[in-house]
Structures are given as structure tokens and as C-alpha cells.
Amino acid sequence: MTALPASFQHANKAAIAAALAENTESIGADVEPGEIQEVDMQAQADDIRTVFSHPTSFNVKHPLYSPWTLWFDSPATKGRNLPQTPVSSFPQTPVPQTPSAAAAQGWMEDIKRVVSFDSVEEFWGLYNHIVPPSQLPQKANYYLFKEGIIPAWEDEANKNGGKWSIQLPKEKNRSQVDKMWLYTMLAAIGETFDPHLTSGEASEPNSQSLITGVIVSTRPQFYRLSIWTRLAPSGDEDKLRERIETVGRHFKINVLGYPETQKLAGPLATEVEFLSHKDSEKKGKAAKKLVI
Ligand code: MGP
């Protein structure tokens, strides 16, 4: 298995801690109120085989904080009903017909829903079967979004949001992009970008995670990685701007591994930049960007 840096081991551990907490709750499910049940903790512990100790015969799955769906498009999927998929063993399912999907119809036409998953094990199973970004054709995209949210500005969860993104020249980053995408996905499913869900503040109003999805795009001369957020600061919402900036800083420093002060822009490269989807729709005219 790929060696993970500390912050991603932390994301994995967070997912596992959540799973173990759920297992503890379910242990007494058959017990009547007031009844005392004897539990052989040692036997129970001996019976737990995780994917880390038993890669092929594990018997527990570690649930993620939320289910996620992988989407894909490439020149090969355009205008085809049965496109070539990047995951040979995963059958594709149709895009659910929601009002958002109808509004985004043209845009969603070529984007294929690959598979949904809700556990650490299923994530690794999927990851081990898909073509990495460095091997994708030009003009392809992977979209990993929370289940129920389509990768379109038009979705209710995205329409007031925006994205952090970075563009990286292909030649210099071909050997890096697969790890960068893996770490971006792990930060998303481990909820480390905007840890409101996992920090014990989940009961507070507006405690929903800001993150709706992450994208990797291959273009003829560069890769682009993006993090989509539910909200985008407009005017003087200092708290929201700070929260969005925390996402961008985590992306640049912990996920991509750059020092905070490093300047990245150059030929075919951008800084880590935030743009609201409304500004993206206007194709950047008079756009207000945040830069980390
Ligand atoms: P893109 O693929 O995100 O940008 O959007 P890129 O890589 O700069 O452009 P490309 O031509 O190299 O692919 C490209 C275009 O797709 C945008 O200018 C929009 O016209 C359209 N588009 C992108 N997104 C994310 C959406 C969306 O969510 N909804 C709709 N309706 N159109 C979109």
C-alpha cells in the first residue's frame, strides 16, 4: 500500500475511530432495557479482521462520515451511451433525474456516474481499480462528490459556492499528480478540509461541511485540481472568508505539500486560487479571486 504522510494517516484514523464508535453502539442492540449482558471483549477483539491486517478476508468495514460518488468524463464518453469507463469492474448507473440535474442537463450529458461508496475499504477497492490521472487522456475529469450532489454549478449545494483550484504544468508534475489527487480525495473523505463535521461542533447551526466535492482535470498542457465549496464569501463576511481560506491553506500546505509562502504561478501554472461559481460562469470578468 502507498505510504501516507502523517495528515492522511490522521484522516484514515479519523474514519476508523468513527467506525469503532459506531460498532460500540451496535454491540448492545439486542439487549432489553435494564438487562445486563456479559460481553467477551477478548473474543470480540480477536474476531475483528480489518483491511489493514487482512487485506482479502477482512470482516469489518469502516464507514466514512458521508457516502461519496465518483463521476468521470473524457473525450471517449462524449455523446456515447455506453462509454469506455476508467473502472472496468464497476458497472455504471444513470444520473438521478433531480431538478438540479435537469437544470444542468447539457453540462451533465457527458459526465458518467461511476460508483458510490461509504467505507474506507470500498474507497481503496475503487482506488485500486481506477486509471490514475497521469494515465488519463487529455480533457478528462474525475469528480468525487458527496452522494446526492451532482458535479455542476446548478446543484442546490453548489449554486452559492465556489472552488479552490490550482493549475500545474503537465511535464513537471506528471509524477506528482497521482499522489496529489489521492491526498486530495483522502482529505475530502476524511473531512479534514473543513473539519466542522468531525470536531464535535456538528450540533451547531451551519455546522455542515463546506466541501461538496473535489475534481482532477487533465488538459493538453496542464492538470487542474479543484475543491468545491457550498458557499463563497461575498462582501465582508469575515467569518466565512476565514473558513474558506482555511480550506485553501490546508489544500496548499498539507495536501499538496507546498510551503505557505511559496509562489507557484508561472507559465501554465496558477497559485492556489478561489473563485465563486457565479464568477466562473461570467468567465472571470471582474472576478474577485482569493489567493493563498
Ligand atoms: P471547465 O471544464 O471547468 O474549464 O469548463 P476549462 O478546463 O477551463 O475548459 P475546457 O474547455 O478546457 O474544458 C469549461 C466550460 O464548461 C465552462 O466555461 C462552462 O461553459 C462549462 N461548465 C463548466 N462547469 C463546471 C459547468 C457547470 O457546472 N454547469 C454548466 N452548465 N456548465 C459548466
Tab-separated table of C-alpha atoms and ligand atoms in Angstrom:
chain	number	residue	atom	x	y	z
A	1	MET	CA	0.000	0.000	0.000
A	2	THR	CA	1.176	3.577	-0.665
A	3	ALA	CA	2.961	5.139	2.329
A	4	LEU	CA	0.843	8.052	3.510
A	5	PRO	CA	2.068	11.258	5.106
A	6	ALA	CA	1.003	11.934	8.690
A	7	SER	CA	-2.018	14.090	7.858
A	8	PHE	CA	-3.528	11.307	5.720
A	9	GLN	CA	-2.857	8.625	8.268
A	10	HIS	CA	-4.740	11.006	10.543
A	11	ALA	CA	-7.662	11.136	8.061
A	12	ASN	CA	-7.701	7.349	7.867
A	13	LYS	CA	-7.559	7.068	11.655
A	14	ALA	CA	-10.426	9.555	11.962
A	15	ALA	CA	-12.541	7.364	9.677
A	16	ILE	CA	-11.608	4.275	11.683
A	17	ALA	CA	-12.318	5.986	15.022
A	18	ALA	CA	-15.809	6.886	13.767
A	19	ALA	CA	-16.318	3.271	12.698
A	20	LEU	CA	-15.252	1.863	16.049
A	21	ALA	CA	-17.529	4.302	17.893
A	22	GLU	CA	-20.444	3.024	15.767
A	23	ASN	CA	-19.504	-0.607	16.414
A	24	THR	CA	-19.544	0.002	20.176
A	25	GLU	CA	-23.047	1.472	19.918
A	26	SER	CA	-24.331	-1.501	17.962
A	27	ILE	CA	-22.899	-4.129	20.373
A	28	GLY	CA	-25.870	-3.928	22.762
A	29	ALA	CA	-28.555	-3.716	20.070
A	30	ASP	CA	-30.432	-6.893	21.186
A	31	VAL	CA	-30.346	-6.140	24.902
A	32	GLU	CA	-33.619	-5.284	26.668
A	33	PRO	CA	-33.641	-2.037	28.685
A	34	GLY	CA	-32.206	-2.760	32.127
A	35	GLU	CA	-30.733	-6.135	31.114
A	36	ILE	CA	-27.036	-6.640	31.796
A	37	GLN	CA	-25.228	-8.531	29.078
A	38	GLU	CA	-21.890	-10.199	29.525
A	39	VAL	CA	-19.599	-9.490	26.630
A	40	ASP	CA	-16.423	-11.420	25.954
A	41	MET	CA	-14.375	-8.430	24.870
A	42	GLN	CA	-11.310	-10.520	24.079
A	43	ALA	CA	-13.234	-12.898	21.787
A	44	GLN	CA	-14.849	-9.912	20.094
A	45	ALA	CA	-11.497	-8.185	19.589
A	46	ASP	CA	-9.944	-11.427	18.257
A	47	ASP	CA	-12.747	-11.722	15.709
A	48	ILE	CA	-12.199	-8.252	14.193
A	49	ARG	CA	-10.195	-8.508	11.000
A	50	THR	CA	-9.549	-5.121	9.406
A	51	VAL	CA	-8.463	-4.495	5.837
A	52	PHE	CA	-5.100	-3.374	7.212
A	53	SER	CA	-4.325	-6.741	8.862
A	54	HIS	CA	-6.324	-8.997	6.463
A	55	PRO	CA	-6.327	-7.339	3.025
A	56	THR	CA	-8.506	-10.032	1.422
A	57	SER	CA	-10.524	-11.525	4.303
A	58	PHE	CA	-11.438	-8.513	6.478
A	59	ASN	CA	-14.808	-8.676	8.250
A	60	VAL	CA	-15.360	-5.072	9.358
A	61	LYS	CA	-15.837	-2.012	7.202
A	62	HIS	CA	-15.036	1.449	8.467
A	63	PRO	CA	-17.817	3.832	7.481
A	64	LEU	CA	-16.954	7.284	6.183
A	65	TYR	CA	-18.649	10.375	7.605
A	66	SER	CA	-20.714	10.502	4.411
A	67	PRO	CA	-21.151	8.474	1.217
A	68	TRP	CA	-19.393	9.720	-1.921
A	69	THR	CA	-19.896	9.246	-5.661
A	70	LEU	CA	-17.213	9.169	-8.335
A	71	TRP	CA	-18.078	10.700	-11.730
A	72	PHE	CA	-15.975	10.749	-14.868
A	73	ASP	CA	-15.846	12.276	-18.306
A	74	SER	CA	-13.369	12.184	-21.147
A	75	PRO	CA	-13.433	12.682	-24.916
A	76	ALA	CA	-14.348	8.949	-25.089
A	77	THR	CA	-17.547	9.466	-23.055
A	78	LYS	CA	-18.865	12.340	-25.160
A	79	GLY	CA	-22.124	11.568	-26.917
A	80	ARG	CA	-21.950	7.842	-26.075
A	81	ASN	CA	-24.486	5.820	-24.132
A	82	LEU	CA	-22.071	3.061	-23.162
A	83	PRO	CA	-18.769	4.870	-22.831
A	84	GLN	CA	-15.419	3.406	-22.127
A	85	THR	CA	-15.158	3.524	-18.342
A	86	PRO	CA	-11.999	4.063	-16.298
A	87	VAL	CA	-13.137	1.288	-13.910
A	88	SER	CA	-13.632	-1.942	-15.764
A	89	SER	CA	-15.237	-3.879	-12.902
A	90	PHE	CA	-17.710	-1.224	-11.752
A	91	PRO	CA	-20.994	-1.042	-13.675
A	92	GLN	CA	-22.207	2.486	-14.305
A	93	THR	CA	-25.508	3.762	-13.053
A	94	PRO	CA	-27.558	6.521	-14.660
A	95	VAL	CA	-27.529	10.099	-13.342
A	96	PRO	CA	-30.529	10.520	-10.986
A	97	GLN	CA	-33.153	12.837	-12.520
A	98	THR	CA	-33.259	15.614	-9.924
A	99	PRO	CA	-34.272	19.264	-10.626
A	100	SER	CA	-30.561	20.203	-10.441
A	101	ALA	CA	-29.687	17.523	-12.993
A	102	ALA	CA	-32.415	18.850	-15.303
A	103	ALA	CA	-31.075	22.437	-14.964
A	104	ALA	CA	-27.547	21.233	-15.735
A	105	GLN	CA	-28.687	18.894	-18.500
A	106	GLY	CA	-26.296	19.937	-21.257
A	107	TRP	CA	-23.309	20.019	-18.922
A	108	MET	CA	-24.123	16.649	-17.310
A	109	GLU	CA	-24.765	14.851	-20.606
A	110	ASP	CA	-21.219	13.517	-20.959
A	111	ILE	CA	-20.429	13.084	-17.266
A	112	LYS	CA	-20.894	9.463	-16.227
A	113	ARG	CA	-21.668	8.316	-12.700
A	114	VAL	CA	-19.158	5.554	-11.931
A	115	VAL	CA	-19.869	4.277	-8.406
A	116	SER	CA	-20.838	5.307	-4.857
A	117	PHE	CA	-19.108	4.134	-1.685
A	118	ASP	CA	-19.371	4.771	2.025
A	119	SER	CA	-16.483	2.963	3.692
A	120	VAL	CA	-12.689	3.177	3.835
A	121	GLU	CA	-12.438	-0.316	2.337
A	122	GLU	CA	-14.695	0.468	-0.627
A	123	PHE	CA	-12.685	3.624	-1.274
A	124	TRP	CA	-9.431	1.639	-1.507
A	125	GLY	CA	-11.149	-1.023	-3.611
A	126	LEU	CA	-12.226	1.678	-6.056
A	127	TYR	CA	-8.886	3.485	-5.949
A	128	ASN	CA	-7.018	0.271	-6.770
A	129	HIS	CA	-9.180	-0.272	-9.856
A	130	ILE	CA	-9.224	3.137	-11.497
A	131	VAL	CA	-6.853	4.600	-14.009
A	132	PRO	CA	-4.737	7.270	-12.263
A	133	PRO	CA	-4.928	10.873	-13.568
A	134	SER	CA	-1.407	10.666	-15.060
A	135	GLN	CA	-2.673	7.946	-17.449
A	136	LEU	CA	-5.958	9.582	-18.432
A	137	PRO	CA	-6.419	11.014	-21.912
A	138	GLN	CA	-6.391	14.792	-22.428
A	139	LYS	CA	-9.586	16.647	-21.488
A	140	ALA	CA	-10.711	14.059	-18.924
A	141	ASN	CA	-12.047	14.747	-15.430
A	142	TYR	CA	-12.683	12.762	-12.261
A	143	TYR	CA	-15.296	14.314	-9.972
A	144	LEU	CA	-15.602	12.916	-6.427
A	145	PHE	CA	-18.722	14.432	-4.864
A	146	LYS	CA	-20.815	13.801	-1.764
A	147	GLU	CA	-23.593	11.408	-2.690
A	148	GLY	CA	-26.678	13.292	-3.859
A	149	ILE	CA	-24.713	16.299	-5.164
A	150	ILE	CA	-24.041	16.397	-8.896
A	151	PRO	CA	-20.785	17.979	-10.127
A	152	ALA	CA	-22.495	21.047	-11.572
A	153	TRP	CA	-22.837	24.708	-10.561
A	154	GLU	CA	-26.602	24.213	-10.872
A	155	ASP	CA	-26.873	21.768	-7.940
A	156	GLU	CA	-28.564	23.337	-4.873
A	157	ALA	CA	-25.447	22.505	-2.831
A	158	ASN	CA	-23.117	24.230	-5.300
A	159	LYS	CA	-25.096	27.151	-6.661
A	160	ASN	CA	-23.943	29.618	-3.956
A	161	GLY	CA	-20.466	28.146	-3.765
A	162	GLY	CA	-17.111	28.316	-5.415
A	163	LYS	CA	-13.865	26.445	-5.828
A	164	TRP	CA	-10.248	26.462	-4.789
A	165	SER	CA	-8.117	25.343	-7.696
A	166	ILE	CA	-4.552	25.061	-8.829
A	167	GLN	CA	-3.233	24.515	-12.314
A	168	LEU	CA	0.052	22.600	-12.662
A	169	PRO	CA	2.116	22.216	-15.865
A	170	LYS	CA	1.880	18.621	-17.058
A	171	GLU	CA	5.524	17.960	-17.828
A	172	LYS	CA	6.808	18.968	-14.402
A	173	ASN	CA	4.003	17.286	-12.440
A	174	ARG	CA	3.269	14.019	-14.233
A	175	SER	CA	4.983	12.006	-11.499
A	176	GLN	CA	3.298	14.001	-8.719
A	177	VAL	CA	-0.289	14.329	-9.866
A	178	ASP	CA	-1.465	10.845	-8.834
A	179	LYS	CA	-0.346	11.358	-5.232
A	180	MET	CA	-1.767	14.883	-5.210
A	181	TRP	CA	-5.161	13.532	-6.352
A	182	LEU	CA	-5.030	10.645	-3.842
A	183	TYR	CA	-4.264	13.028	-0.977
A	184	THR	CA	-6.990	15.417	-2.158
A	185	MET	CA	-9.543	12.578	-2.134
A	186	LEU	CA	-8.370	11.363	1.296
A	187	ALA	CA	-8.673	14.865	2.735
A	188	ALA	CA	-12.200	15.090	1.281
A	189	ILE	CA	-13.500	11.728	2.542
A	190	GLY	CA	-11.635	12.090	5.863
A	191	GLU	CA	-13.299	15.564	6.213
A	192	THR	CA	-10.020	17.303	7.025
A	193	PHE	CA	-10.594	20.306	4.692
A	194	ASP	CA	-13.347	21.822	6.841
A	195	PRO	CA	-13.443	19.725	9.996
A	196	HIS	CA	-16.719	21.083	11.409
A	197	LEU	CA	-18.344	17.654	10.988
A	198	THR	CA	-15.639	15.900	12.959
A	199	SER	CA	-14.708	18.472	15.584
A	200	GLY	CA	-17.663	17.861	17.890
A	201	GLU	CA	-19.345	21.101	16.733
A	202	ALA	CA	-21.732	19.205	14.455
A	203	SER	CA	-24.779	20.147	16.520
A	204	GLU	CA	-24.176	23.856	15.985
A	205	PRO	CA	-26.175	25.638	13.293
A	206	ASN	CA	-24.380	25.864	9.957
A	207	SER	CA	-22.087	23.012	11.008
A	208	GLN	CA	-22.424	21.178	7.688
A	209	SER	CA	-19.066	20.735	5.969
A	210	LEU	CA	-18.361	23.364	3.330
A	211	ILE	CA	-16.953	20.774	0.937
A	212	THR	CA	-19.211	19.341	-1.783
A	213	GLY	CA	-16.605	17.660	-3.987
A	214	VAL	CA	-13.116	17.513	-5.467
A	215	ILE	CA	-12.054	17.342	-9.120
A	216	VAL	CA	-8.958	16.471	-11.106
A	217	SER	CA	-8.828	17.581	-14.732
A	218	THR	CA	-6.311	16.718	-17.436
A	219	ARG	CA	-5.812	19.278	-20.168
A	220	PRO	CA	-3.319	19.185	-23.055
A	221	GLN	CA	-0.643	21.084	-21.145
A	222	PHE	CA	-1.657	21.073	-17.512
A	223	TYR	CA	-3.503	19.335	-14.683
A	224	ARG	CA	-6.038	21.111	-12.517
A	225	LEU	CA	-7.104	20.095	-9.010
A	226	SER	CA	-10.200	21.738	-7.514
A	227	ILE	CA	-12.074	21.709	-4.219
A	228	TRP	CA	-15.716	22.809	-4.459
A	229	THR	CA	-17.378	24.561	-1.526
A	230	ARG	CA	-21.061	25.132	-0.679
A	231	LEU	CA	-20.594	28.840	-0.050
A	232	ALA	CA	-18.419	31.617	-1.408
A	233	PRO	CA	-17.697	34.834	0.508
A	234	SER	CA	-19.248	37.930	-0.990
A	235	GLY	CA	-18.515	41.355	0.510
A	236	ASP	CA	-17.489	41.493	4.122
A	237	GLU	CA	-18.431	38.087	5.557
A	238	ASP	CA	-15.183	37.802	7.512
A	239	LYS	CA	-16.013	34.518	9.259
A	240	LEU	CA	-16.930	32.733	6.043
A	241	ARG	CA	-13.886	34.147	4.255
A	242	GLU	CA	-11.634	32.898	7.071
A	243	ARG	CA	-13.251	29.450	6.916
A	244	ILE	CA	-12.832	29.305	3.131
A	245	GLU	CA	-9.216	30.471	3.445
A	246	THR	CA	-8.559	27.689	5.967
A	247	VAL	CA	-9.706	25.184	3.335
A	248	GLY	CA	-7.331	26.712	0.759
A	249	ARG	CA	-4.409	26.796	3.171
A	250	HIS	CA	-4.954	23.138	4.152
A	251	PHE	CA	-5.088	22.259	0.457
A	252	LYS	CA	-1.848	24.088	-0.391
A	253	ILE	CA	0.226	23.151	2.649
A	254	ASN	CA	-0.959	19.776	3.946
A	255	VAL	CA	-2.451	18.181	0.858
A	256	LEU	CA	-0.186	19.452	-1.924
A	257	GLY	CA	2.832	19.839	0.350
A	258	TYR	CA	3.883	23.406	-0.585
A	259	PRO	CA	5.246	25.876	1.964
A	260	GLU	CA	2.625	28.566	2.627
A	261	THR	CA	4.816	31.357	1.275
A	262	GLN	CA	5.855	29.560	-1.927
A	263	LYS	CA	4.812	31.342	-5.127
A	264	LEU	CA	3.540	28.846	-7.673
A	265	ALA	CA	2.267	30.866	-10.644
A	266	GLY	CA	4.270	30.660	-13.851
A	267	PRO	CA	3.860	29.521	-17.436
A	268	LEU	CA	0.786	27.204	-17.383
A	269	ALA	CA	0.694	27.303	-13.546
A	270	THR	CA	-1.506	29.249	-11.150
A	271	GLU	CA	-1.410	29.961	-7.445
A	272	VAL	CA	-3.979	28.186	-5.263
A	273	GLU	CA	-6.946	30.431	-6.133
A	274	PHE	CA	-10.578	30.693	-5.083
A	275	LEU	CA	-13.336	31.816	-7.434
A	276	SER	CA	-17.093	31.729	-6.848
A	277	HIS	CA	-19.065	29.658	-9.371
A	278	LYS	CA	-21.004	32.813	-10.257
A	279	ASP	CA	-17.708	34.445	-11.257
A	280	SER	CA	-16.650	31.282	-13.140
A	281	GLU	CA	-19.900	31.486	-15.121
A	282	LYS	CA	-19.043	35.061	-16.057
A	283	LYS	CA	-15.747	33.587	-17.312
A	284	GLY	CA	-13.709	35.611	-14.840
A	285	LYS	CA	-14.920	39.080	-15.931
A	286	ALA	CA	-14.410	41.423	-12.952
A	287	ALA	CA	-13.931	38.340	-10.795
A	288	LYS	CA	-12.788	38.653	-7.193
A	289	LYS	CA	-10.226	35.941	-6.525
A	290	LEU	CA	-8.793	34.849	-3.199
A	291	VAL	CA	-5.201	33.638	-3.416
A	292	ILE	CA	-3.279	31.562	-0.866
B	1	MGP	P1	-14.184	23.635	-17.330
B	1	MGP	O1	-14.035	22.318	-17.975
B	1	MGP	O2	-14.431	23.671	-15.869
B	1	MGP	O3	-12.994	24.625	-17.646
B	1	MGP	O4	-15.385	24.415	-18.017
B	1	MGP	P2	-11.727	24.552	-18.609
B	1	MGP	O5	-10.915	23.377	-18.309
B	1	MGP	O6	-11.069	25.876	-18.444
B	1	MGP	O7	-12.312	24.488	-20.040
B	1	MGP	P3	-12.172	23.368	-21.140
B	1	MGP	O8	-12.907	23.956	-22.309
B	1	MGP	O9	-10.715	23.171	-21.366
B	1	MGP	O10	-12.849	22.150	-20.592
B	1	MGP	C1	-15.467	24.612	-19.395
B	1	MGP	C2	-16.824	25.183	-19.725
B	1	MGP	O11	-17.821	24.205	-19.395
B	1	MGP	C3	-17.255	26.421	-18.934
B	1	MGP	O12	-16.799	27.596	-19.499
B	1	MGP	C4	-18.760	26.314	-18.989
B	1	MGP	O13	-19.219	26.778	-20.241
B	1	MGP	C5	-18.977	24.830	-18.887
B	1	MGP	N1	-19.178	24.415	-17.490
B	1	MGP	C6	-18.240	24.111	-16.574
B	1	MGP	N2	-18.839	23.746	-15.414
B	1	MGP	C7	-18.137	23.339	-14.205
B	1	MGP	C8	-20.180	23.843	-15.594
B	1	MGP	C9	-21.312	23.597	-14.749
B	1	MGP	O14	-21.199	23.217	-13.586
B	1	MGP	N3	-22.531	23.799	-15.303
B	1	MGP	C10	-22.683	24.221	-16.605
B	1	MGP	N4	-23.897	24.423	-17.069
B	1	MGP	N5	-21.627	24.458	-17.407
B	1	MGP	C11	-20.399	24.258	-16.917
